[in-house]
Coordinates of C-alpha atoms in Angstrom, one line a residue:
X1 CA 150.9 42.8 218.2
X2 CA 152.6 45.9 216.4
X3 CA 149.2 47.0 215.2
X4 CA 147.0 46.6 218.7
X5 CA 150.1 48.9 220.2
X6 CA 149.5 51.2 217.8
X7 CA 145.8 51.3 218.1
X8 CA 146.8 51.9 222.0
X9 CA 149.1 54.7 220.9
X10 CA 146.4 56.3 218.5
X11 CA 144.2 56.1 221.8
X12 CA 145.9 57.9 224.2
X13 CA 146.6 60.5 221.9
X14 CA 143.0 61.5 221.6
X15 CA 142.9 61.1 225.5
X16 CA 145.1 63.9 225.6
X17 CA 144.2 66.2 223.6
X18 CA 140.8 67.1 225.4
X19 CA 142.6 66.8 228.8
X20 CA 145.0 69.8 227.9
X21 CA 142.3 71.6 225.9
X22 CA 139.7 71.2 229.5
X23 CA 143.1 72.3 231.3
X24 CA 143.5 75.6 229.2
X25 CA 140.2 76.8 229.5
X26 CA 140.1 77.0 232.7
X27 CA 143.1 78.5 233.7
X28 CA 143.6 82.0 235.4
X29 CA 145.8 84.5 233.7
X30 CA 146.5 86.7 237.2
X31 CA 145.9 89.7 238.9
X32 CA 144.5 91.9 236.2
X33 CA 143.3 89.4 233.8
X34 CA 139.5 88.8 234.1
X35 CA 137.6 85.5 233.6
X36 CA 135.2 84.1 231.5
X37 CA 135.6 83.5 227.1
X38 CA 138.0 86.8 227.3
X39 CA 140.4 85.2 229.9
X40 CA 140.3 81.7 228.3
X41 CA 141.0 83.2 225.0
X42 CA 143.9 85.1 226.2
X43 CA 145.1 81.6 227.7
X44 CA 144.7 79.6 224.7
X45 CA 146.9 82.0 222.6
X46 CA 149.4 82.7 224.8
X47 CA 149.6 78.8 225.0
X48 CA 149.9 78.6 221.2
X49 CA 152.5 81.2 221.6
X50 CA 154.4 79.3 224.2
X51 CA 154.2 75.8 221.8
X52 CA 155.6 77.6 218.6
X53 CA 158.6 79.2 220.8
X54 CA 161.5 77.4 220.6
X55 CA 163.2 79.2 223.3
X56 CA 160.1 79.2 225.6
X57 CA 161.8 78.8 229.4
X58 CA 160.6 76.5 231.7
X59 CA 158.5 78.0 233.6
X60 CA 157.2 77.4 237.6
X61 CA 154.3 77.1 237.6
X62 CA 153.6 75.2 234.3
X63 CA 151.3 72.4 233.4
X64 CA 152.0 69.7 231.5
X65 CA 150.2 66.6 230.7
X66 CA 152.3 63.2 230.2
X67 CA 150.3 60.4 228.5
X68 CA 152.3 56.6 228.1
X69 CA 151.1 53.2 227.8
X70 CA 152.0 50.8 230.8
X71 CA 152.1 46.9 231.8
X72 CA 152.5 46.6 228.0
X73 CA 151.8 42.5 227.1
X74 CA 151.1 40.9 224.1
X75 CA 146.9 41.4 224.4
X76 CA 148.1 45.4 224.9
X77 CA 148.7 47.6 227.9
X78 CA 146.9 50.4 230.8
X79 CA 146.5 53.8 229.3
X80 CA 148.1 56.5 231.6
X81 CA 147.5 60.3 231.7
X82 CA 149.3 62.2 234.2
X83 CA 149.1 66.3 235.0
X84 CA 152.2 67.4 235.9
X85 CA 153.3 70.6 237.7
X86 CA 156.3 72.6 237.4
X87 CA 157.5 73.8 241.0
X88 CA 159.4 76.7 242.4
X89 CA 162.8 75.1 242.8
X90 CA 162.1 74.3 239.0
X91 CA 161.8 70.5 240.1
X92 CA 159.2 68.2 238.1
X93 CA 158.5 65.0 239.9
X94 CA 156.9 61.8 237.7
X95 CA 156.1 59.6 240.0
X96 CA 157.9 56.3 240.7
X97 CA 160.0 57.5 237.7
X98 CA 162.3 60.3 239.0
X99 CA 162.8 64.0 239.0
X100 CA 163.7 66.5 236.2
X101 CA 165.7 69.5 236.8
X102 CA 163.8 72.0 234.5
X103 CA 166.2 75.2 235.6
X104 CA 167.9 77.0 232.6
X105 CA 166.4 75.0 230.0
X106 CA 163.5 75.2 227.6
X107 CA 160.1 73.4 227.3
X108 CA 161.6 71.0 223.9
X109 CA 164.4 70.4 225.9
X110 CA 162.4 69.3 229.3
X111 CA 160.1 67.6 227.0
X112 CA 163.3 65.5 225.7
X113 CA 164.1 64.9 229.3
X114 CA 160.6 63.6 230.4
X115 CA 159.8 61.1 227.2
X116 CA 163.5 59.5 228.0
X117 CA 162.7 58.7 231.3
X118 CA 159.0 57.6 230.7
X119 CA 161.0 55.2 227.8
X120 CA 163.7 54.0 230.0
X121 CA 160.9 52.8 232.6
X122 CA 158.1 51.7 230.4
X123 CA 159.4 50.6 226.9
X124 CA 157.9 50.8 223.7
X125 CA 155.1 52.9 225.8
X126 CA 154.8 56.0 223.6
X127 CA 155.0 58.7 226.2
X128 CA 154.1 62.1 224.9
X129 CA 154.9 65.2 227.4
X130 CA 152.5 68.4 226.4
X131 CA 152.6 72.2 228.2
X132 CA 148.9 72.6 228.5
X133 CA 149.0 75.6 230.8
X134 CA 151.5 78.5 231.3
X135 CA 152.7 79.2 234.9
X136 CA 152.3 83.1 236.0
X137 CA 154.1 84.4 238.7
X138 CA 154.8 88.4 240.2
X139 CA 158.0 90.6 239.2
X140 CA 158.7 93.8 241.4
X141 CA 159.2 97.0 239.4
X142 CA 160.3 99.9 241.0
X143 CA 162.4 103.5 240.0
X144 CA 160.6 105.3 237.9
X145 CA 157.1 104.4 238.0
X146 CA 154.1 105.8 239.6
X147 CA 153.7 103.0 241.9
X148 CA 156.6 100.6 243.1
X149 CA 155.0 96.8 243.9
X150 CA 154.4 93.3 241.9
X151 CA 153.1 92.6 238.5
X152 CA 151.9 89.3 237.2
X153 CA 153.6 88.0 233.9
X154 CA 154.4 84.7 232.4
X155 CA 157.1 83.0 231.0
X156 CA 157.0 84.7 227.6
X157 CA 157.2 88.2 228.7
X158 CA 160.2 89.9 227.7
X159 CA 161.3 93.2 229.6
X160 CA 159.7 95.3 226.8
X161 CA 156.4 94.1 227.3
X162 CA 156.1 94.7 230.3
X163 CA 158.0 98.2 229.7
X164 CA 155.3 98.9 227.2
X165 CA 152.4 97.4 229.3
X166 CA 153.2 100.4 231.9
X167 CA 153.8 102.9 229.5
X168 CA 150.1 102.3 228.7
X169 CA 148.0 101.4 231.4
X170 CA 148.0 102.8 235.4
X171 CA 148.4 100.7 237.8
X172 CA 145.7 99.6 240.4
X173 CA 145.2 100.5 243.6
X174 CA 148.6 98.8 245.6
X175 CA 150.9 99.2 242.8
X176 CA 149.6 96.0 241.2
X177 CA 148.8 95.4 237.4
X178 CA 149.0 92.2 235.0
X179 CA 151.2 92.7 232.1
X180 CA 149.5 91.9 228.8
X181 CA 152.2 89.8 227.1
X182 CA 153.0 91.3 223.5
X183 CA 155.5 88.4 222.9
X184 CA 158.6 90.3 222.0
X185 CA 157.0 92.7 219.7
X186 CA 159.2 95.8 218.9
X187 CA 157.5 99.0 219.4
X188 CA 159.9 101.1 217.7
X189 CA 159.0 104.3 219.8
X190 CA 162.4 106.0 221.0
X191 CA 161.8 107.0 224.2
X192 CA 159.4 105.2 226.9
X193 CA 156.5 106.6 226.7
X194 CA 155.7 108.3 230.1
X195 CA 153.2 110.6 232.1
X196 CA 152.0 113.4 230.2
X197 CA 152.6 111.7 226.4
X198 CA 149.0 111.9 226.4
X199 CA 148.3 108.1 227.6
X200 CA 147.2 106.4 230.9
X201 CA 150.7 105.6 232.4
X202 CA 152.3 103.8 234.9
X203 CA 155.6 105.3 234.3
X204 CA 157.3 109.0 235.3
X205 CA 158.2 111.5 232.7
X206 CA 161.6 111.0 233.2
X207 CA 161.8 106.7 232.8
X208 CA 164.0 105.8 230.4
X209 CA 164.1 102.8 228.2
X210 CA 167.6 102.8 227.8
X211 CA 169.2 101.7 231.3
X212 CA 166.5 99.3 232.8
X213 CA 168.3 96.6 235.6
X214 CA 167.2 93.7 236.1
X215 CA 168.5 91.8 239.3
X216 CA 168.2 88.2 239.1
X217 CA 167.1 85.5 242.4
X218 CA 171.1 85.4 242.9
X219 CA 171.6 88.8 243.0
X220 CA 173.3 89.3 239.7
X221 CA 171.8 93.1 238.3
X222 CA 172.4 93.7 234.6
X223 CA 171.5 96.9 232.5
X224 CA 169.9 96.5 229.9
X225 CA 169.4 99.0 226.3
X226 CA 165.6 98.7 225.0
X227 CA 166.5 100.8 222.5
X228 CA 169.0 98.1 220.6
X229 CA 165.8 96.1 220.6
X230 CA 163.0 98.2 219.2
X231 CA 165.2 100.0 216.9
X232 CA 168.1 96.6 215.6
X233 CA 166.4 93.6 217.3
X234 CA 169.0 93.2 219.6
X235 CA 167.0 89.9 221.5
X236 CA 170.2 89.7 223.8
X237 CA 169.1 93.4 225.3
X238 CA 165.5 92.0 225.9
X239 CA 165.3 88.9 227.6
X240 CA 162.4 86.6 228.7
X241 CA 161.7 87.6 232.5
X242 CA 162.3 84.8 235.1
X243 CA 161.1 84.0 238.4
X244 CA 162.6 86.3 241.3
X245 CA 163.9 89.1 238.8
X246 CA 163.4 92.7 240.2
X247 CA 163.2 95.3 237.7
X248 CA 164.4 99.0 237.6
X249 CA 163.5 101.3 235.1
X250 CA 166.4 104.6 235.8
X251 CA 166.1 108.0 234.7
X252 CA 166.6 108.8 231.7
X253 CA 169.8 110.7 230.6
X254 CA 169.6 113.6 228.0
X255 CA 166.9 113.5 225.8
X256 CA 167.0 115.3 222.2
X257 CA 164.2 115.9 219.7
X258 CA 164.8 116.3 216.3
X259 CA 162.6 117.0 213.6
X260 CA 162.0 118.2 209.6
X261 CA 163.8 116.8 207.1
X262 CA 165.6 113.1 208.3
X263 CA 164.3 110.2 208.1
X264 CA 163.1 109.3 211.3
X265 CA 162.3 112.4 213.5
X266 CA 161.3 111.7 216.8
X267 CA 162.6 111.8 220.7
X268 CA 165.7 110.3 221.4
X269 CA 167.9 109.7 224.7
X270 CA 171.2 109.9 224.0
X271 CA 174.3 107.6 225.7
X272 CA 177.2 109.5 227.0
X273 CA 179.5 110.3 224.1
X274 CA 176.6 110.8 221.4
X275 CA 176.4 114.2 220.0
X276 CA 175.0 115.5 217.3
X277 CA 176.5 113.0 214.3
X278 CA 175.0 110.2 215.8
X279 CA 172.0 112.0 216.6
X280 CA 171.4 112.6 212.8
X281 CA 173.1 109.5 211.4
X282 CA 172.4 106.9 213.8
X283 CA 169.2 107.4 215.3
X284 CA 167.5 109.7 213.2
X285 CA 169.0 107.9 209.9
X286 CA 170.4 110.6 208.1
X287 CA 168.9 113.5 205.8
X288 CA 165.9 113.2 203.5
X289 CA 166.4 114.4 199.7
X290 CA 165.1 117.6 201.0
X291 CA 167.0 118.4 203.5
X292 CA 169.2 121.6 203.6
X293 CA 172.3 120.6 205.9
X294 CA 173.6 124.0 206.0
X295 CA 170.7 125.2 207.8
X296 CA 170.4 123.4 211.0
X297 CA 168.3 124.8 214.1
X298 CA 169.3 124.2 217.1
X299 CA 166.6 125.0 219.9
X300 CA 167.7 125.1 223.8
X301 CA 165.9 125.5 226.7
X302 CA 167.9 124.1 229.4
X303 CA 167.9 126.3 232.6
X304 CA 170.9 128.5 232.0
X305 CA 169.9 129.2 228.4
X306 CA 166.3 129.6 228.2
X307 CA 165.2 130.3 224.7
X308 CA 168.5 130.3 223.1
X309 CA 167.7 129.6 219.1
X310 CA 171.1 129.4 216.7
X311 CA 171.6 128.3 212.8
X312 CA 174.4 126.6 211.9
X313 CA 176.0 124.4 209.6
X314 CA 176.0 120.8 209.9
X315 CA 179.3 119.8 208.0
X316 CA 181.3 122.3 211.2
X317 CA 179.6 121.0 213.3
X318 CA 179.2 117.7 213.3
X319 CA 180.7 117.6 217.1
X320 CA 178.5 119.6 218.7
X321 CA 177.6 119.1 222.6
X322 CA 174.1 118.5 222.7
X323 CA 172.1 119.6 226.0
X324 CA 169.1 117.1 227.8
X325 CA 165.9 118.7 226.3
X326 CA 167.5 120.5 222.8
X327 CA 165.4 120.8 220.0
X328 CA 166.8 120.2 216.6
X329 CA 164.9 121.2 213.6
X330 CA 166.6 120.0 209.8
X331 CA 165.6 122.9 207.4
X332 CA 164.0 121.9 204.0
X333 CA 166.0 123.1 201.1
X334 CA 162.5 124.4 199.4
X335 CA 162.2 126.3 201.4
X336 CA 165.0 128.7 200.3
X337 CA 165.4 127.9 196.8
X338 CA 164.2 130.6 194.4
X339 CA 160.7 131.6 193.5
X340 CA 158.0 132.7 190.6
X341 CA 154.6 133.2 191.4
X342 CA 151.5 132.5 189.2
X343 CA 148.7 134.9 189.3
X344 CA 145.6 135.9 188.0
X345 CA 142.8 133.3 186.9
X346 CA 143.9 130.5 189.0
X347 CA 141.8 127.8 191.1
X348 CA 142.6 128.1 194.6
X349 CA 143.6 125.3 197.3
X350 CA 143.4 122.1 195.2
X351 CA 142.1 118.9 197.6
X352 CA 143.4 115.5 196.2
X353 CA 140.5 112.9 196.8
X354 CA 139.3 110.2 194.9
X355 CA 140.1 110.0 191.4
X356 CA 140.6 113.5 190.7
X357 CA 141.3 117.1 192.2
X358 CA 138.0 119.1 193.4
X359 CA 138.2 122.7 194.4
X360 CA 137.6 124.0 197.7
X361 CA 138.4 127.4 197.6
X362 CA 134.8 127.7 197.1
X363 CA 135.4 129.9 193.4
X364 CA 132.5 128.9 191.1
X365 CA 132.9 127.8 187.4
X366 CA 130.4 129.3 185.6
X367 CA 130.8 130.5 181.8
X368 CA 129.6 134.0 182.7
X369 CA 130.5 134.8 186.1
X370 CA 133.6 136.5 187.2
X371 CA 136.1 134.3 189.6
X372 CA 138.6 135.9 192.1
X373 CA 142.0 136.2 191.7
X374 CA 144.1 133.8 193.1
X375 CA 148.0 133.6 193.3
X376 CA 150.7 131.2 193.3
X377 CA 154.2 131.3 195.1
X378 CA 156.3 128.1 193.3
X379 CA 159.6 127.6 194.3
X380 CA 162.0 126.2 191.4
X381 CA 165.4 124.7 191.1
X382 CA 167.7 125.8 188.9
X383 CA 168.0 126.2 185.2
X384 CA 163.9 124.8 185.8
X385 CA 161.9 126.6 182.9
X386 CA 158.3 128.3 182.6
X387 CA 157.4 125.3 180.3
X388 CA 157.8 123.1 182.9
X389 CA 156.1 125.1 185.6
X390 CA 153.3 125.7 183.8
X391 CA 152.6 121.9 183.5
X392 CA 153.1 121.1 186.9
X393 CA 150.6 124.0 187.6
X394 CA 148.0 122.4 185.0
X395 CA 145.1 121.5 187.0
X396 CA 145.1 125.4 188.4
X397 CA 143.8 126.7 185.5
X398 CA 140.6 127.1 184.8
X399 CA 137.8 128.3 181.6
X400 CA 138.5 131.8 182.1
X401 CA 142.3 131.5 182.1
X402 CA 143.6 133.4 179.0
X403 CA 146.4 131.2 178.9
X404 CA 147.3 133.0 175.3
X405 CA 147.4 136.1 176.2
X406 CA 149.8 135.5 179.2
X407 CA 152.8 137.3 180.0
X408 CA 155.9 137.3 182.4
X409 CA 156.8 140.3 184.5
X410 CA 160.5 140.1 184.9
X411 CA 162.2 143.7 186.2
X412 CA 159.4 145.7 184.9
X413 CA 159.5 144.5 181.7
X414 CA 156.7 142.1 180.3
X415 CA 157.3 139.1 178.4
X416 CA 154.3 138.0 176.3
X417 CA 154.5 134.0 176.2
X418 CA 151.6 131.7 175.1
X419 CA 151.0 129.1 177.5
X420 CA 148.7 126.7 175.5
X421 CA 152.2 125.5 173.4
X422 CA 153.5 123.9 176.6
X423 CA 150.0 122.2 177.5
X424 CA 148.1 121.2 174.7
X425 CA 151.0 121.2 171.6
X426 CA 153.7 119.9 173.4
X427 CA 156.0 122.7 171.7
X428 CA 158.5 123.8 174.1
X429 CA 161.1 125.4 171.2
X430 CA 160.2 129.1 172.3
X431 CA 160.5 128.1 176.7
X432 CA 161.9 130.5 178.6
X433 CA 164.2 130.3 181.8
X434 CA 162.7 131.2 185.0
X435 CA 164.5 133.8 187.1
X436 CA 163.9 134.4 191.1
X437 CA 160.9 136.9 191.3
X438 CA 159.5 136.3 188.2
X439 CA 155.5 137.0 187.9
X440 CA 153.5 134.7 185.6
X441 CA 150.1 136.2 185.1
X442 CA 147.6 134.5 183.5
X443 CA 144.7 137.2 182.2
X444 CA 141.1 136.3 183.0
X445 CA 138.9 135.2 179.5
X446 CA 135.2 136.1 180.6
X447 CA 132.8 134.2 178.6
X448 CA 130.3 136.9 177.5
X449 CA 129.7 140.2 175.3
X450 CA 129.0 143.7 175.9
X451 CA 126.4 145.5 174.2
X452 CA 125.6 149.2 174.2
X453 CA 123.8 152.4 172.6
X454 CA 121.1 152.6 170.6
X455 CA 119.4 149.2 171.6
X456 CA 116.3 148.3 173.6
X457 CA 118.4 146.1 176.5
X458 CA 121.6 146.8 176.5
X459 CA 124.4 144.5 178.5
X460 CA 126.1 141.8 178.8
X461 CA 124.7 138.8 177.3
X462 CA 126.8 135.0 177.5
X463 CA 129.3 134.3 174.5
X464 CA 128.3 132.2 171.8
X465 CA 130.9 130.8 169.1
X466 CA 130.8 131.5 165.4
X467 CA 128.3 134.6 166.0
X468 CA 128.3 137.6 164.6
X469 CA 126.6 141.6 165.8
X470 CA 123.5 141.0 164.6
X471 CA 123.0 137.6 167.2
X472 CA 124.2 139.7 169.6
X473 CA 122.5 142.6 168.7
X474 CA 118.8 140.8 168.7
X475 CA 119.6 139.4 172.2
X476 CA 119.8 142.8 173.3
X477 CA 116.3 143.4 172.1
X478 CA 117.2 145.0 168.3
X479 CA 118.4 148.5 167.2
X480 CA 115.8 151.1 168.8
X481 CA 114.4 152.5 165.5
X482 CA 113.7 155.8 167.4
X483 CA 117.4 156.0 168.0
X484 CA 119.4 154.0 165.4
X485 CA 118.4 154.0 161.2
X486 CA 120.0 150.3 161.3
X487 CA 123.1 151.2 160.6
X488 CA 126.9 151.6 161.7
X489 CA 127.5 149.6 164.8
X490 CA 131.4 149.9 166.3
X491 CA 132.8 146.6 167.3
X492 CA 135.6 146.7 169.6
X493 CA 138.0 143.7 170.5
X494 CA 138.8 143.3 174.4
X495 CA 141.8 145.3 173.7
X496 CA 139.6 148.1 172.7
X497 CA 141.0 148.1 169.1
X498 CA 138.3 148.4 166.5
X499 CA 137.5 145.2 164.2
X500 CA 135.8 144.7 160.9
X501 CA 131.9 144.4 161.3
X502 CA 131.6 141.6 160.2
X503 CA 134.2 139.7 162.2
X504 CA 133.1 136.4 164.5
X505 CA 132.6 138.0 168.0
X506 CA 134.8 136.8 170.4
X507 CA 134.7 136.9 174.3
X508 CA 135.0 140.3 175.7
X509 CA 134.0 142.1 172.6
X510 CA 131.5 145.1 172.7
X511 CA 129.2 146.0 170.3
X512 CA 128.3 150.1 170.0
X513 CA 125.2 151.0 168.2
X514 CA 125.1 154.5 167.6
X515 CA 122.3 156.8 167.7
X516 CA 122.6 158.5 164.8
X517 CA 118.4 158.8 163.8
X518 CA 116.9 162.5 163.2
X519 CA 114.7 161.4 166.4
X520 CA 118.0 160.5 168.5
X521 CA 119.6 163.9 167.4
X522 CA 116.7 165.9 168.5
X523 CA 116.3 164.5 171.6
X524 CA 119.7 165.3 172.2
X525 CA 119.8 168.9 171.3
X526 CA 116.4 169.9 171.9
X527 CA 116.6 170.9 175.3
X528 CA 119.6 172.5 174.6
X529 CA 117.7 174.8 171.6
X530 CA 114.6 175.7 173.7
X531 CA 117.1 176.5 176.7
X532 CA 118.8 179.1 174.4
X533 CA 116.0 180.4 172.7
X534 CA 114.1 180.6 176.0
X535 CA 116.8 182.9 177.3
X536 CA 117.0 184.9 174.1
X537 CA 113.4 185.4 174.6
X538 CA 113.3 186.3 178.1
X539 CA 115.9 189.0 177.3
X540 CA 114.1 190.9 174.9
X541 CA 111.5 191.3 177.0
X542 CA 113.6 193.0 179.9
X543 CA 115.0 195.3 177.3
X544 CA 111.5 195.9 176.1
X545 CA 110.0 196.6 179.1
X546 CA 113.0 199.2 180.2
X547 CA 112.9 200.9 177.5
X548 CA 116.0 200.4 175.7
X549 CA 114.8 198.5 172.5
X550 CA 113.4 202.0 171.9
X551 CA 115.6 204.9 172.5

């Protein structure tokens, strides 16, 4: 006998489950939802939703389905399965069993309710009580929206959905819109979003999500924060909506932006008695690292004092009156710490991507061309030294920075200081404090090497290491015999002190061939000869032919 009842039991189970699943799917979701897999789909999770809620409300309008075994006997029993509606006066009737009162109470706790009475009537019949659909039903919103009239919700919408729903989509045409339920999620903006915020909304400019009413089917009106919610998850200032609540979102009271340097900038409405403290502190969490509180910004353009900008301290001030609509900016302490400034062969704008840092400046890296100047303002704390900058500033060098030959300006004066100790030996024994103002330069190292005078191409021809004149020399074409006997080049360093001939050329050297051949030398003066002897010539003759050579 125990195992045919549990057969039975195992039976009606499986009768139930396609009866609430056939139930589900073709439920309606109201006024805005729309039908078809979308619609059903939106059903079947709210109806999860609504199963894995322990607080779910009772709802009117709810299905349920009760399943129990009856006329139980010793050769088994008649397996029952009953849809069950919740009315308006929260009453649900089983039939020749009783009534439930479901008001105030939750779906586990109606469920209790229902089993015990199905036991109590039927013993040993296994009654199992399911919510298979969720009952809808209209709210009326009004204050400040666009359009005062009903929308359609379920039992799982909290006042912040349907807050949020508005804040998001406009209405239809009669003031009617469904509320997509978001099940209690916390937003976390700070002020409703509203008309203008650059979103579709059914709400003013001026709606406020910290004094919304709700007035309850017996007249009882509470004001409610939504602010304690999305911000603390406050649940008791967010509560599920009920059947014959009317809603009204007020206007909001003083509203004060503040932005830089906290920790959560934004737009907040302020209670009466908030200033500027719990501004900073309690809604905007306090000061970032970076923040400079003795430089606070205070922005107001209220009616009487349109434009008004004053800087002020924070720690004196910690009282201050704020005005609806001020604007508070938190200074960054960067910005006013002191200074030095890189220049000379620098990469510009560095864009961090990928793996690794590309240029964008749009300077090319080419062994012989010349790259633009570029400079660098870096701000320092103190007692930071050059050392240090100069590694932070790495990646901003480039081939032709002459990182050796650098030097700090510093009042006039110029410090030489060889950056390649700080990045490639790690030697930081000779590092040198940087001051406010100071001027790193970094000289430009072009990869090439002149070549002039008596040679058949001279220019500038690309460095090569370990080469010597003559390499450089035959690139330019040779000596021109006609103009050099093959001797006596000048070689000058890129400081334009002479070297040794036969020194290893370095980048920027130049190499001078003289012309110093008989040919060279009389190309040189021979106009000059033929000048003077032609007018040496041509004055003879006039004295000749006036006579004067001869008296």
């Amino acid at each position: 006998m125990r195992y045919k009842n549990f057969l039975l039991l195992i039976i009606i189970l499986f009768l139930a489950f396609p009866i609430s699943a056939q139930q589900t799917g073709t439920g309606t979701t109201g006024a805005a939802a729309g039908t078809g897999s979308a619609a059903a789909g939106d059903d079947a999770r709210q109806l999860m939703l609504a199963l894995s809620t322990a607080d779910y409300p009772a709802t009117p309008g709810d299905v349920y389905n009760l399943t129990y075994i009856a006329n139980m006997t010793g050769s088994g029993g008649t397996a029952i399965s009953v849809p069950l509606t919740l009315d308006a006066g929260y009453q649900l009737t089983i039939q020749n069993m009783g009534t439930v009162n479901a008001r105030n109470k939750t779906y586990l706790q109606v469920r209790r309710e229902v089993e015990s009475l199905v036991s109590k009537s039927f013993p040993l019949s296994g009654p199992a009580f399911t919510l298979i659909r969720l009952g809808r039903f209209n709210v009326m919103v009004s204050g400040e929206t666009a359009v005062a009239g009903n929308r359609s919700v379920d039992g799982l919408t909290r006042i912040s959905d349907l807050v949020m729903d508005m804040a998001s989509v406009v209405p239809a045409s009669g003031g009617t819109a469904a509320a997509e339920n978001q099940n209690g999620t916390a937003v976390g903006s700070n002020t409703t979003p509203a008309a203008g915020s650059g979103t579709a909304s059914a709400l003013s400019a001026k709606a406020s999500s910290r004094r919304v009413t709700v007035s309850s089917a017996a007249d009882k009106e509470t004001t409610y924060d939504l602010f304690q919610f999305q911000r603390y998850g406050t649940l008791a200032q967010n509560p599920y909506i009920k059947p014959g609540d009317r809603i009204r979102i007020l206007p909001a009271g003083r509203t004060i932006q503040i932005t830089g340097e906290v920790f959560r900038p934004g737009t907040y409405e302020l209670l009466p008695g908030e200033e500027l403290e719990s501004l900073v502190q309690n809604y905007a969490d306090g000061f970032t690292l970076n923040a400079d509180p003795g430089r606070i910004i205070l922005s107001r353009i209220s009616t009487e004092a349109a434009g008004e900008t004053r800087i002020f301290d924070y720690q004196g001030n910690r009282g201050m009156t704020l005005e609806d609509r001020d604007v508070i900016t938190v200074g960054n302490k960067a910005i006013t710490r002191p200074a030095a400034f890189f220049e000379g062969a620098l990469r510009g704008t560095l864009s961090r991507t990928g793996t690794g840092e590309e240029l964008i400046s749009g300077v090319q890296e080419t062994s012989s061309d010349i790259e633009g100047m570029a400079k660098l303002e870096y701000p320092f704390y103190e007692g930071e030294t050059l050392g240090n900058a100069v590694r932070a500033n790495a990646l901003r060098f480039t081939a032709s920075s002459d990182l050796a030959a650098a030097y700090v300006i510093r009042g006039g004066a110029r410090i030489p200081m060889d950056l390649t100790r700080y990045i490639y030996y790690n030697d930081f024994s000779k590092d040198l404090a940087l001051e406010n103002g100071d001027i790193i330069r970094i000289p430009f190292l072009q990869y090439f090497v002149l070549v002039a005078g008596a040679v058949k191409a001279p220019g500038r021809y690309p460095y090569v290491p370990d080469r010597q004149a003559d390499y450089y020399i035959n690139l330019a074409g040779g000596r021109d015999e006609m103009k050099n006997t093959g001797r006596g080049e000048t070689i000058t360093d890129m400081n334009n002190r002479k070297v040794k001939n036969d020194v290893i050329i370095e980048p920027e050297m130049m190499i001078t061939v003289p012309m110093n051949s008989f040919m060279a030398n009389f190309n040189i003066y021979a106009p000059v000869i033929t000048t003077v002897l032609s007018l040496i010539t041509t004055t003879l003759s006039i004295l000749a032919v006036t006579g004067v050579l001869t008296k």
